[in-house]
Short mmCIF file of C-alpha atoms and ligand atoms in Angstrom, two decimals:
data_model
loop_
_atom_site.label_atom_id
_atom_site.label_comp_id
_atom_site.label_asym_id
_atom_site.label_seq_id
_atom_site.Cartn_x
_atom_site.Cartn_y
_atom_site.Cartn_z
CA UNK A 1 115.97 125.60 75.62
CA UNK A 2 117.23 123.30 78.32
CA UNK A 3 116.09 123.01 82.02
CA UNK A 4 118.12 121.62 85.04
CA UNK A 5 115.78 120.94 87.95
CA UNK A 6 117.14 120.73 90.83
CA UNK A 7 118.73 117.18 91.94
CA UNK A 8 119.19 117.36 95.67
CA UNK A 9 117.27 117.01 97.61
CA UNK A 10 115.03 115.32 95.64
CA UNK A 11 111.74 117.30 95.13
CA UNK A 12 108.59 116.51 95.77
CA UNK A 13 106.89 116.61 92.45
CA UNK A 14 108.35 118.55 89.78
CA UNK A 15 106.06 118.77 86.61
CA UNK A 16 107.69 120.27 83.27
CA UNK A 17 105.10 121.26 80.84
CA UNK A 18 105.77 122.22 77.83
CA UNK A 19 102.98 123.58 75.76
CA UNK A 20 102.78 125.51 72.35
CA UNK A 21 99.63 127.36 73.18
CA UNK A 22 98.59 128.94 76.33
CA UNK A 23 100.52 127.82 79.49
CA UNK A 24 98.19 125.31 81.94
CA UNK A 25 97.42 126.74 84.92
CA UNK A 26 100.11 124.26 87.17
CA UNK A 27 100.15 123.34 90.47
CA UNK A 28 103.03 125.09 93.24
CA UNK A 29 106.07 123.22 92.52
CA UNK A 30 105.51 123.18 89.02
CA UNK A 31 108.68 124.22 86.54
CA UNK A 32 106.68 125.51 83.58
CA UNK A 33 108.28 126.44 80.42
CA UNK A 34 106.60 128.96 78.77
CA UNK A 35 106.15 129.54 75.42
CA UNK A 36 103.71 132.98 74.47
CA UNK A 37 103.57 131.62 71.03
CA UNK A 38 100.19 131.53 69.51
CA UNK A 39 100.93 130.86 66.19
CA UNK A 40 100.55 127.23 66.86
CA UNK A 41 97.09 126.03 65.49
CA UNK A 42 94.52 125.72 68.14
CA UNK A 43 93.91 122.60 69.58
CA UNK A 44 96.09 120.10 71.13
CA UNK A 45 99.73 120.14 71.17
CA UNK A 46 100.53 120.14 75.15
CA UNK A 47 102.15 117.38 76.84
CA UNK A 48 102.83 116.81 80.55
CA UNK A 49 106.31 115.37 81.37
CA UNK A 50 106.09 114.34 84.81
CA UNK A 51 109.74 113.76 86.90
CA UNK A 52 108.45 111.74 89.93
CA UNK A 53 111.48 110.57 91.31
CA UNK A 54 115.17 111.23 90.82
CA UNK A 55 118.01 109.34 92.19
CA UNK A 56 120.92 111.41 90.49
CA UNK A 57 121.69 108.45 88.15
CA UNK A 58 118.82 108.19 87.13
CA UNK A 59 115.29 108.90 87.35
CA UNK A 60 111.22 108.00 86.63
CA UNK A 61 109.11 110.14 84.31
CA UNK A 62 105.05 109.88 83.71
CA UNK A 63 103.81 111.31 80.41
CA UNK A 64 100.59 113.18 80.22
CA UNK A 65 98.44 114.24 77.43
CA UNK A 66 96.65 117.18 77.35
CA UNK A 67 94.46 117.69 74.01
CA UNK A 68 91.37 120.29 73.23
CA UNK A 69 89.98 117.88 70.26
CA UNK A 70 89.56 113.97 71.01
CA UNK A 71 92.33 112.44 69.23
CA UNK A 72 92.70 108.23 68.69
CA UNK A 73 96.02 107.35 68.69
CA UNK A 74 99.12 109.13 69.36
CA UNK A 75 102.89 109.16 68.80
CA UNK A 76 105.09 111.21 71.00
CA UNK A 77 108.78 111.75 70.22
CA UNK A 78 111.45 114.15 71.35
CA UNK A 79 115.32 114.21 71.92
CA UNK A 80 116.90 113.23 75.41
CA UNK A 81 119.96 115.10 76.77
CA UNK A 82 123.15 113.36 75.61
CA UNK A 83 123.67 110.39 77.62
CA UNK A 84 119.59 109.48 78.42
CA UNK A 85 118.80 106.20 77.83
CA UNK A 86 115.45 104.51 79.05
CA UNK A 87 115.73 101.37 80.77
CA UNK A 88 112.30 100.53 80.87
CA UNK A 89 108.85 101.68 80.14
CA UNK A 90 105.02 100.83 80.53
CA UNK A 91 102.06 101.16 78.68
CA UNK A 92 103.73 102.68 75.39
CA UNK A 93 105.08 101.16 72.28
CA UNK A 94 108.71 102.59 72.53
CA UNK A 95 112.18 102.80 70.65
CA UNK A 96 115.22 104.87 71.37
CA UNK A 97 117.17 105.36 68.67
CA UNK A 98 120.69 107.98 69.98
CA UNK A 99 119.05 110.54 71.96
CA UNK A 100 115.70 110.32 69.88
CA UNK A 101 113.08 108.56 71.82
CA UNK A 102 109.88 107.24 70.16
CA UNK A 103 106.68 106.25 71.84
CA UNK A 104 103.15 105.22 70.56
CA UNK A 105 100.44 103.74 72.36
CA UNK A 106 99.43 100.56 72.87
CA UNK A 107 95.61 100.31 71.91
CA UNK A 108 94.18 100.55 75.01
CA UNK A 109 95.08 103.75 75.59
CA UNK A 110 94.93 105.63 72.38
CA UNK A 111 91.82 107.81 73.00
CA UNK A 112 92.32 111.02 74.57
CA UNK A 113 88.48 112.82 75.20
CA UNK A 114 88.25 116.52 74.05
CA UNK A 115 89.72 118.65 76.84
CA UNK A 116 90.81 115.87 78.76
CA UNK A 117 94.01 115.28 80.21
CA UNK A 118 95.28 112.13 80.05
CA UNK A 119 98.35 110.11 81.54
CA UNK A 120 99.76 107.76 78.91
CA UNK A 121 102.69 106.35 79.93
CA UNK A 122 105.53 106.16 82.18
CA UNK A 123 109.15 105.15 82.08
CA UNK A 124 112.25 104.70 83.86
CA UNK A 125 115.48 106.50 82.32
CA UNK A 126 119.16 106.36 83.19
CA UNK A 127 121.41 109.76 82.75
CA UNK A 128 120.09 113.12 83.39
CA UNK A 129 116.39 114.01 84.02
CA UNK A 130 116.32 117.67 81.91
CA UNK A 131 113.84 118.36 79.79
CA UNK A 132 113.98 116.79 76.50
CA UNK A 133 114.45 118.84 73.46
CA UNK A 134 111.73 118.86 70.39
CA UNK A 135 109.07 117.42 71.97
CA UNK A 136 106.39 116.76 69.56
CA UNK A 137 103.03 114.62 69.75
CA UNK A 138 101.71 113.37 65.97
CA UNK A 139 104.37 115.40 64.43
CA UNK A 140 103.45 118.37 66.14
CA UNK A 141 106.21 120.26 67.61
CA UNK A 142 105.02 121.32 71.42
CA UNK A 143 108.47 122.60 72.01
CA UNK A 144 108.28 126.46 71.90
CA UNK A 145 111.80 127.34 71.29
CA UNK A 146 111.70 125.41 68.09
CA UNK A 147 108.57 126.48 66.69
CA UNK A 148 109.16 130.29 68.63
CA UNK A 149 110.59 132.80 66.05
CA UNK A 150 108.34 135.36 67.12
CA UNK A 151 106.86 134.79 70.18
CA UNK A 152 109.29 136.33 72.78
CA UNK A 153 111.62 134.56 74.98
CA UNK A 154 110.46 131.24 76.81
CA UNK A 155 110.57 132.00 80.83
CA UNK A 156 111.16 129.71 83.02
CA UNK A 157 109.99 129.25 86.94
CA UNK A 158 111.95 127.35 89.04
CA UNK A 159 110.95 124.27 90.91
CA UNK A 160 110.31 124.71 94.65
CA UNK A 161 109.56 122.23 97.16
CA UNK A 162 106.48 123.02 97.74
CA UNK A 163 103.70 119.99 97.47
CA UNK A 164 101.60 120.29 94.70
CA UNK A 165 98.59 119.15 96.68
CA UNK A 166 96.92 120.26 100.12
CA UNK A 167 98.13 118.35 102.62
CA UNK A 168 95.44 116.06 104.20
CA UNK A 169 94.14 117.51 107.20
CA UNK A 170 94.42 115.71 110.67
CA UNK A 171 96.59 112.47 111.12
CA UNK A 172 95.81 109.34 109.86
CA UNK A 173 93.87 107.79 113.14
CA UNK A 174 91.89 110.97 112.78
CA UNK A 175 90.84 110.90 109.66
CA UNK A 176 89.97 107.36 109.45
CA UNK A 177 89.45 105.92 113.06
CA UNK A 178 88.88 102.64 114.22
CA UNK A 179 89.31 100.74 110.77
CA UNK A 180 87.44 97.69 109.74
CA UNK A 181 87.82 95.40 106.86
CA UNK A 182 84.81 95.93 104.30
CA UNK A 183 84.48 93.92 101.26
CA UNK A 184 87.82 93.61 100.38
CA UNK A 185 88.83 96.92 101.38
CA UNK A 186 90.58 98.67 104.27
CA UNK A 187 88.00 101.25 105.52
CA UNK A 188 87.86 104.11 107.93
CA UNK A 189 85.24 104.57 110.55
CA UNK A 190 83.42 106.07 107.71
CA UNK A 191 82.91 103.37 105.31
CA UNK A 192 85.03 104.93 102.78
CA UNK A 193 87.89 102.80 101.51
CA UNK A 194 91.09 103.59 102.70
CA UNK A 195 94.92 102.51 101.65
CA UNK A 196 97.70 102.85 104.09
CA UNK A 197 101.33 103.19 102.88
CA UNK A 198 104.29 103.37 105.39
CA UNK A 199 107.07 101.45 106.54
CA UNK A 200 108.21 98.06 108.07
CA UNK A 201 110.97 98.24 111.46
CA UNK A 202 113.66 95.60 110.85
CA UNK A 203 113.94 93.24 113.08
CA UNK A 204 113.74 94.54 116.72
CA UNK A 205 115.95 92.54 118.20
CA UNK A 206 118.98 94.23 116.04
CA UNK A 207 117.29 97.71 114.82
CA UNK A 208 115.65 99.40 117.74
CA UNK A 209 117.66 101.75 117.50
CA UNK A 210 116.30 102.84 114.77
CA UNK A 211 113.10 103.61 116.27
CA UNK A 212 112.95 106.32 118.41
CA UNK A 213 111.45 109.62 119.15
CA UNK A 214 113.31 111.43 116.21
CA UNK A 215 112.80 108.59 113.83
CA UNK A 216 108.94 108.41 114.21
CA UNK A 217 108.27 111.98 114.24
CA UNK A 218 110.52 111.84 110.65
CA UNK A 219 108.08 109.11 109.57
CA UNK A 220 104.96 110.85 110.56
CA UNK A 221 105.39 114.15 109.07
CA UNK A 222 108.36 114.24 107.06
CA UNK A 223 107.72 110.73 105.23
CA UNK A 224 103.68 111.34 105.71
CA UNK A 225 103.49 107.31 107.17
CA UNK A 226 100.08 106.33 107.58
CA UNK A 227 101.42 103.15 109.46
CA UNK A 228 104.63 101.73 111.12
CA UNK A 229 104.78 97.93 111.58
CA UNK A 230 106.59 96.64 114.23
CA UNK A 231 108.89 93.87 113.03
CA UNK A 232 109.04 91.26 116.36
CA UNK A 233 110.82 88.06 115.16
CA UNK A 234 110.47 85.16 117.35
CA UNK A 235 113.60 83.22 116.96
CA UNK A 236 116.92 84.59 115.50
CA UNK A 237 117.55 86.26 118.90
CA UNK A 238 113.98 87.84 119.14
CA UNK A 239 110.79 87.22 121.50
CA UNK A 240 112.06 83.30 122.84
CA UNK A 241 114.91 84.90 124.18
CA UNK A 242 113.23 87.60 126.48
CA UNK A 243 109.28 87.37 126.19
CA UNK A 244 109.28 90.14 128.90
CA UNK A 245 111.05 92.19 127.63
CA UNK A 246 109.98 92.25 123.52
CA UNK A 247 106.24 92.35 124.87
CA UNK A 248 107.13 95.58 126.77
CA UNK A 249 109.27 96.66 123.94
CA UNK A 250 106.43 96.13 121.47
CA UNK A 251 103.76 97.94 123.89
CA UNK A 252 106.13 100.86 124.29
CA UNK A 253 106.09 101.37 120.85
CA UNK A 254 102.41 100.79 119.84
CA UNK A 255 101.99 103.91 122.16
CA UNK A 256 104.74 105.58 120.35
CA UNK A 257 103.27 105.09 116.58
CA UNK A 258 100.23 105.88 117.88
CA UNK A 259 100.37 108.60 119.71
CA UNK A 260 101.61 110.27 116.70
CA UNK A 261 98.75 109.69 114.51
CA UNK A 262 99.93 106.53 112.71
CA UNK A 263 98.30 103.17 112.93
CA UNK A 264 100.54 100.22 114.18
CA UNK A 265 101.01 96.60 113.02
CA UNK A 266 102.01 94.34 115.09
CA UNK A 267 104.22 91.66 113.16
CA UNK A 268 104.72 88.40 114.89
CA UNK A 269 107.63 87.86 112.80
CA UNK A 270 107.97 83.68 112.37
CA UNK A 271 110.38 83.04 109.49
CA UNK A 272 112.33 79.99 110.52
CA UNK A 273 110.73 77.22 111.82
CA UNK A 274 108.13 77.81 108.87
CA UNK A 275 105.09 76.48 110.64
CA UNK A 276 103.36 78.79 113.04
CA UNK A 277 101.92 76.39 115.26
CA UNK A 278 105.49 75.45 116.54
CA UNK A 279 105.39 79.14 118.05
CA UNK A 280 101.70 78.46 119.07
CA UNK A 281 102.00 78.63 122.63
CA UNK A 282 104.17 81.79 122.85
CA UNK A 283 101.79 83.82 119.85
CA UNK A 284 98.62 83.29 122.53
CA UNK A 285 100.61 84.70 125.21
CA UNK A 286 102.17 87.54 123.28
CA UNK A 287 98.77 88.56 121.84
CA UNK A 288 96.72 88.23 124.67
CA UNK A 289 99.30 90.56 126.74
CA UNK A 290 99.23 93.04 123.64
CA UNK A 291 95.32 93.05 123.08
CA UNK A 292 94.97 93.79 126.42
CA UNK A 293 96.76 96.31 126.80
CA UNK A 294 95.89 98.39 123.81
CA UNK A 295 92.20 97.38 123.52
CA UNK A 296 90.94 100.95 123.60
CA UNK A 297 93.35 102.11 120.91
CA UNK A 298 92.17 102.50 117.81
CA UNK A 299 95.47 102.57 115.98
CA UNK A 300 96.34 98.77 116.53
CA UNK A 301 96.12 96.36 113.86
CA UNK A 302 97.94 92.59 114.29
CA UNK A 303 99.78 90.49 112.16
CA UNK A 304 99.65 87.05 113.48
CA UNK A 305 102.54 85.10 111.66
CA UNK A 306 104.88 86.94 109.61
CA UNK A 307 105.68 83.95 106.88
CA UNK A 308 104.89 80.63 106.94
CA UNK A 309 106.28 78.51 104.70
CA UNK A 310 106.64 74.73 103.89
CA UNK A 311 103.59 73.93 105.92
CA UNK A 312 99.83 73.88 104.32
CA UNK A 313 97.28 76.48 103.84
CA UNK A 314 94.95 74.12 106.06
CA UNK A 315 97.42 74.08 109.36
CA UNK A 316 98.17 77.66 108.78
CA UNK A 317 94.21 78.14 108.77
CA UNK A 318 93.86 76.11 111.88
CA UNK A 319 96.75 78.42 113.47
CA UNK A 320 94.85 81.92 112.60
CA UNK A 321 91.36 80.02 113.83
CA UNK A 322 93.40 79.96 117.60
CA UNK A 323 95.11 83.03 117.70
CA UNK A 324 92.18 84.96 116.37
CA UNK A 325 89.85 84.59 119.45
CA UNK A 326 92.72 85.31 121.67
CA UNK A 327 93.05 88.86 120.63
CA UNK A 328 89.02 89.81 119.62
CA UNK A 329 87.81 88.71 123.44
CA UNK A 330 90.09 91.63 124.21
CA UNK A 331 89.79 93.63 121.39
CA UNK A 332 86.64 92.47 119.40
CA UNK A 333 87.12 95.41 116.78
CA UNK A 334 90.70 94.75 115.55
CA UNK A 335 92.08 94.36 111.97
CA UNK A 336 94.11 91.40 111.85
CA UNK A 337 96.31 90.27 109.00
CA UNK A 338 96.77 86.60 108.31
CA UNK A 339 100.11 85.55 106.69
CA UNK A 340 99.22 82.55 104.00
CA UNK A 341 101.35 79.92 102.41
CA UNK A 342 104.86 80.18 100.79
CA UNK A 343 106.42 83.49 102.82
CA UNK A 344 102.84 85.17 102.41
CA UNK A 345 102.82 84.84 98.95
CA UNK A 346 99.08 83.47 98.87
CA UNK A 347 100.71 80.48 98.01
CA UNK A 348 102.71 81.40 94.82
CA UNK A 349 106.12 80.80 95.63
CA UNK A 350 104.96 76.77 96.77
CA UNK A 351 103.35 76.19 93.53
CA UNK A 352 99.54 76.91 94.69
CA UNK A 353 97.96 80.39 94.94
CA UNK A 354 95.51 82.71 96.21
CA UNK A 355 92.36 80.07 95.28
CA UNK A 356 93.31 77.73 98.16
CA UNK A 357 92.09 80.73 100.25
CA UNK A 358 89.47 81.92 98.18
CA UNK A 359 87.49 78.69 98.30
CA UNK A 360 88.73 78.07 102.07
CA UNK A 361 88.55 81.26 103.69
CA UNK A 362 89.75 81.72 107.62
CA UNK A 363 86.16 81.58 109.76
CA UNK A 364 86.62 84.91 111.02
CA UNK A 365 85.09 88.75 110.07
CA UNK A 366 87.42 91.54 110.05
CA UNK A 367 90.54 89.91 108.98
CA UNK A 368 92.91 90.43 106.03
CA UNK A 369 95.62 88.38 104.20
CA UNK A 370 99.02 89.11 103.55
CA UNK A 371 100.59 89.30 100.78
CA UNK A 372 105.00 89.66 100.59
CA UNK A 373 106.74 90.58 97.58
CA UNK A 374 109.80 91.38 96.34
CA UNK A 375 109.71 93.36 92.74
CA UNK A 376 113.03 92.06 91.39
CA UNK A 377 111.95 88.45 92.35
CA UNK A 378 108.47 88.65 92.03
CA UNK A 379 107.21 89.93 88.41
CA UNK A 380 104.69 89.66 86.13
CA UNK A 381 103.21 86.44 86.90
CA UNK A 382 102.94 87.43 90.55
CA UNK A 383 101.58 90.90 89.94
CA UNK A 384 98.92 88.99 87.53
CA UNK A 385 97.70 86.89 90.17
CA UNK A 386 97.46 88.86 93.04
CA UNK A 387 95.59 91.74 91.22
CA UNK A 388 92.90 89.04 89.74
CA UNK A 389 92.84 88.06 93.34
CA UNK A 390 92.30 91.59 94.74
CA UNK A 391 88.45 91.69 93.99
CA UNK A 392 88.21 88.15 95.92
CA UNK A 393 90.33 88.57 98.84
CA UNK A 394 91.03 91.36 101.36
CA UNK A 395 94.98 91.79 101.08
CA UNK A 396 97.29 93.71 103.06
CA UNK A 397 101.10 93.82 101.45
CA UNK A 398 102.59 93.87 105.33
CA UNK A 399 105.94 93.58 103.77
CA UNK A 400 107.65 94.40 100.18
CA UNK A 401 111.01 95.56 98.86
CA UNK A 402 112.22 97.20 96.24
CA UNK A 403 115.01 94.57 95.49
CA UNK A 404 115.23 90.53 95.70
CA UNK A 405 113.90 88.94 98.65
CA UNK A 406 117.24 88.78 99.91
CA UNK A 407 115.69 92.42 100.79
CA UNK A 408 119.20 93.04 98.54
CA UNK A 409 120.66 93.60 95.31
CA UNK A 410 119.67 96.32 92.80
CA UNK A 411 116.42 98.19 93.29
CA UNK A 412 114.03 97.52 90.25
CA UNK A 413 111.78 100.60 90.31
CA UNK A 414 110.08 100.26 87.22
CA UNK A 415 108.45 96.85 88.50
CA UNK A 416 107.87 98.51 92.04
CA UNK A 417 106.33 101.11 90.09
CA UNK A 418 104.13 98.60 88.56
CA UNK A 419 103.56 96.99 91.90
CA UNK A 420 102.71 100.17 93.82
CA UNK A 421 100.26 101.59 90.70
CA UNK A 422 98.26 98.33 91.28
CA UNK A 423 98.09 98.35 95.01
CA UNK A 424 96.74 102.38 94.66
CA UNK A 425 94.35 101.09 91.94
CA UNK A 426 92.59 98.35 94.08
CA UNK A 427 93.28 100.12 97.48
CA UNK A 428 96.02 97.85 98.63
CA UNK A 429 97.46 98.71 101.75
CA UNK A 430 101.39 98.46 102.47
CA UNK A 431 104.19 98.43 104.66
CA UNK A 432 107.69 98.41 102.83
CA UNK A 433 110.42 96.66 104.45
CA UNK A 434 112.51 98.29 106.09
CA UNK A 435 113.13 101.55 108.33
CA UNK A 436 116.55 100.56 109.19
CA UNK A 437 120.35 101.50 108.81
CA UNK A 438 121.24 97.75 107.61
CA UNK A 439 123.61 97.45 105.18
CA UNK A 440 121.22 95.63 102.65
CA UNK A 441 120.16 97.54 99.82
CA UNK A 442 116.24 97.00 101.13
CA UNK A 443 117.34 98.93 104.40
CA UNK A 444 116.08 102.68 103.64
CA UNK A 445 118.67 104.41 105.99
CA UNK A 446 122.11 104.78 105.30
CA UNK A 447 124.39 102.43 107.70
CA UNK A 448 125.22 104.79 110.55
CA UNK A 449 122.32 106.62 110.47
CA UNK A 450 120.68 105.30 113.61
CA UNK A 451 119.91 106.54 116.54
CA UNK A 452 121.13 110.20 115.55
CA UNK A 453 119.75 110.44 112.10
CA UNK A 454 119.10 112.93 110.89
CA UNK A 455 115.80 110.99 109.80
CA UNK A 456 114.07 113.74 107.73
CA UNK A 457 114.78 114.92 104.31
CA UNK A 458 116.95 112.37 101.92
CA UNK A 459 120.51 112.74 103.11
CA UNK A 460 120.62 109.57 104.74
CA UNK A 461 118.34 107.75 102.22
CA UNK A 462 120.08 104.89 100.37
CA UNK A 463 118.10 104.84 96.74
CA UNK A 464 115.12 102.65 97.95
CA UNK A 465 114.60 104.59 100.63
CA UNK A 466 114.51 108.27 98.36
CA UNK A 467 112.08 106.31 96.19
CA UNK A 468 110.16 104.73 98.74
CA UNK A 469 109.89 107.82 100.61
CA UNK A 470 108.21 109.75 97.60
CA UNK A 471 105.55 106.79 97.58
CA UNK A 472 104.67 107.10 100.85
CA UNK A 473 104.08 110.99 100.33
CA UNK A 474 102.28 110.59 97.16
CA UNK A 475 105.03 112.91 95.46
C1 IDC B 1 116.03 89.46 106.27
C2 IDC B 1 116.75 91.06 106.46
C3 IDC B 1 117.90 90.59 107.11
C4 IDC B 1 118.21 89.19 108.04
C5 IDC B 1 117.37 88.47 107.66
C6 IDC B 1 117.13 87.40 109.00
O1 IDC B 1 116.63 91.41 105.51
O2 IDC B 1 118.94 91.49 107.03
O3 IDC B 1 119.22 88.87 108.01
O4 IDC B 1 116.04 88.81 107.61
O5 IDC B 1 116.18 86.24 108.65
C7 IDC B 1 111.30 88.38 104.71
C8 IDC B 1 111.64 88.23 105.89
C9 IDC B 1 112.31 88.74 106.23
C10 IDC B 1 113.56 89.17 105.58
C11 IDC B 1 113.18 89.74 104.36
C12 IDC B 1 114.28 89.95 103.46
O6 IDC B 1 109.99 88.62 106.24
O7 IDC B 1 113.31 88.79 107.69
O8 IDC B 1 114.47 90.11 106.35
N1 IDC B 1 112.48 88.81 103.63
O9 IDC B 1 115.15 88.72 103.12
N2 IDC B 1 110.67 87.69 103.51
C13 IDC B 1 111.42 88.06 102.28
C14 IDC B 1 112.26 89.06 102.15
#
């Protein structure tokens, strides 16, 4: 029994359920492989193998086990299609020999309660995402084709592109209204924590033609983006060359983004020089004008300094404490995201860490701290440090990529998934770098996509773009 889910365009979420007993009720869009056989023992023998993302040469999947009787300890085994090899896997003790994959629990995820379905591990593989053969759990064959001598032919439902869950009603701004910081979370007007996910533009001095009616429609409707970060460089041919022009560009884009129901994060993109105080006067002017013009718009968030670097937290904090009042005098209830030391790494990239902020926070309410990372560069130690800090600081990951900190190079989707899982767990909002057609791997769009698109679907997306679109859509 082999099932080949379609490869392109990437479906929203494909779920392959292989079951030896009655078919589980699966959502629309599921590819269900059914055996009518009832000869298998009552009790557990059900595995859900979800292909979360398929980029052609490889894919990412998660594996869940459903059981009627409680179990303590599991081992799964299957045969991949020839040529498929696991590149990395998490929450599982695994090995692969030839086509045979074996994975067992890692202790803390050994137990599955009676009647429970538990997602037990995930992996990234190179090769075909076709359904494996001879799928077993604790030696029990769950693949109906093997244990199905009398049970009739398996049936296969074609996958569809339908979402597996109902779309949420209303735009992000309609659903959450004016945001505020509550404890370490971002909360909607109803006081409930929200996690916003979306894209950052590239530098508007270079890639403003990627931010137009069609692309913003696509971000709102096709990508289901909650937020767009408007990245306005100060140097590098940015704001300083034409303050009035860039202010008006950003101001217009805030209206375009928020009128589509997405939040707009206004990024004062300092980078070189790394001391935000160098641009303090310009920042005052810019934020005063923007806050004045958009004070009544509940969809605006401010990011006062992209990536301070080579400068102490004390100096950065001093800068924020001068800019925050400029915004608050005009727009009192907005959330402000504050750049942190060492390229907004919460100090980590200069040998410090989140505790310098915890111990010496900015004197203001309704603020969050920026954390930026690039998954191929910033790995376990960063992940652990940020996760530990998530209960102590309101963190907003306003820039991150699936590749190295150059915004280029190979994507590390396995590490990226670890990051997005952690951020989902802690409701850390994020905007990914970047929505542009730059040649680098971190630019979501293929070169030449802007300004004409099309921006919907995946035809003009690079691998990072496809992957991140799925993440934003929650596929
Ligand atoms: C990079 C762009 C690149 C551009 C460069 C100019 O990807 O095209 O030439 O800026 O400065 C950051 C910065 C962000 C960087 C990005 C990737 O905030 O400006 O963009 N990055 O290097 N911090 C870490 C990585």
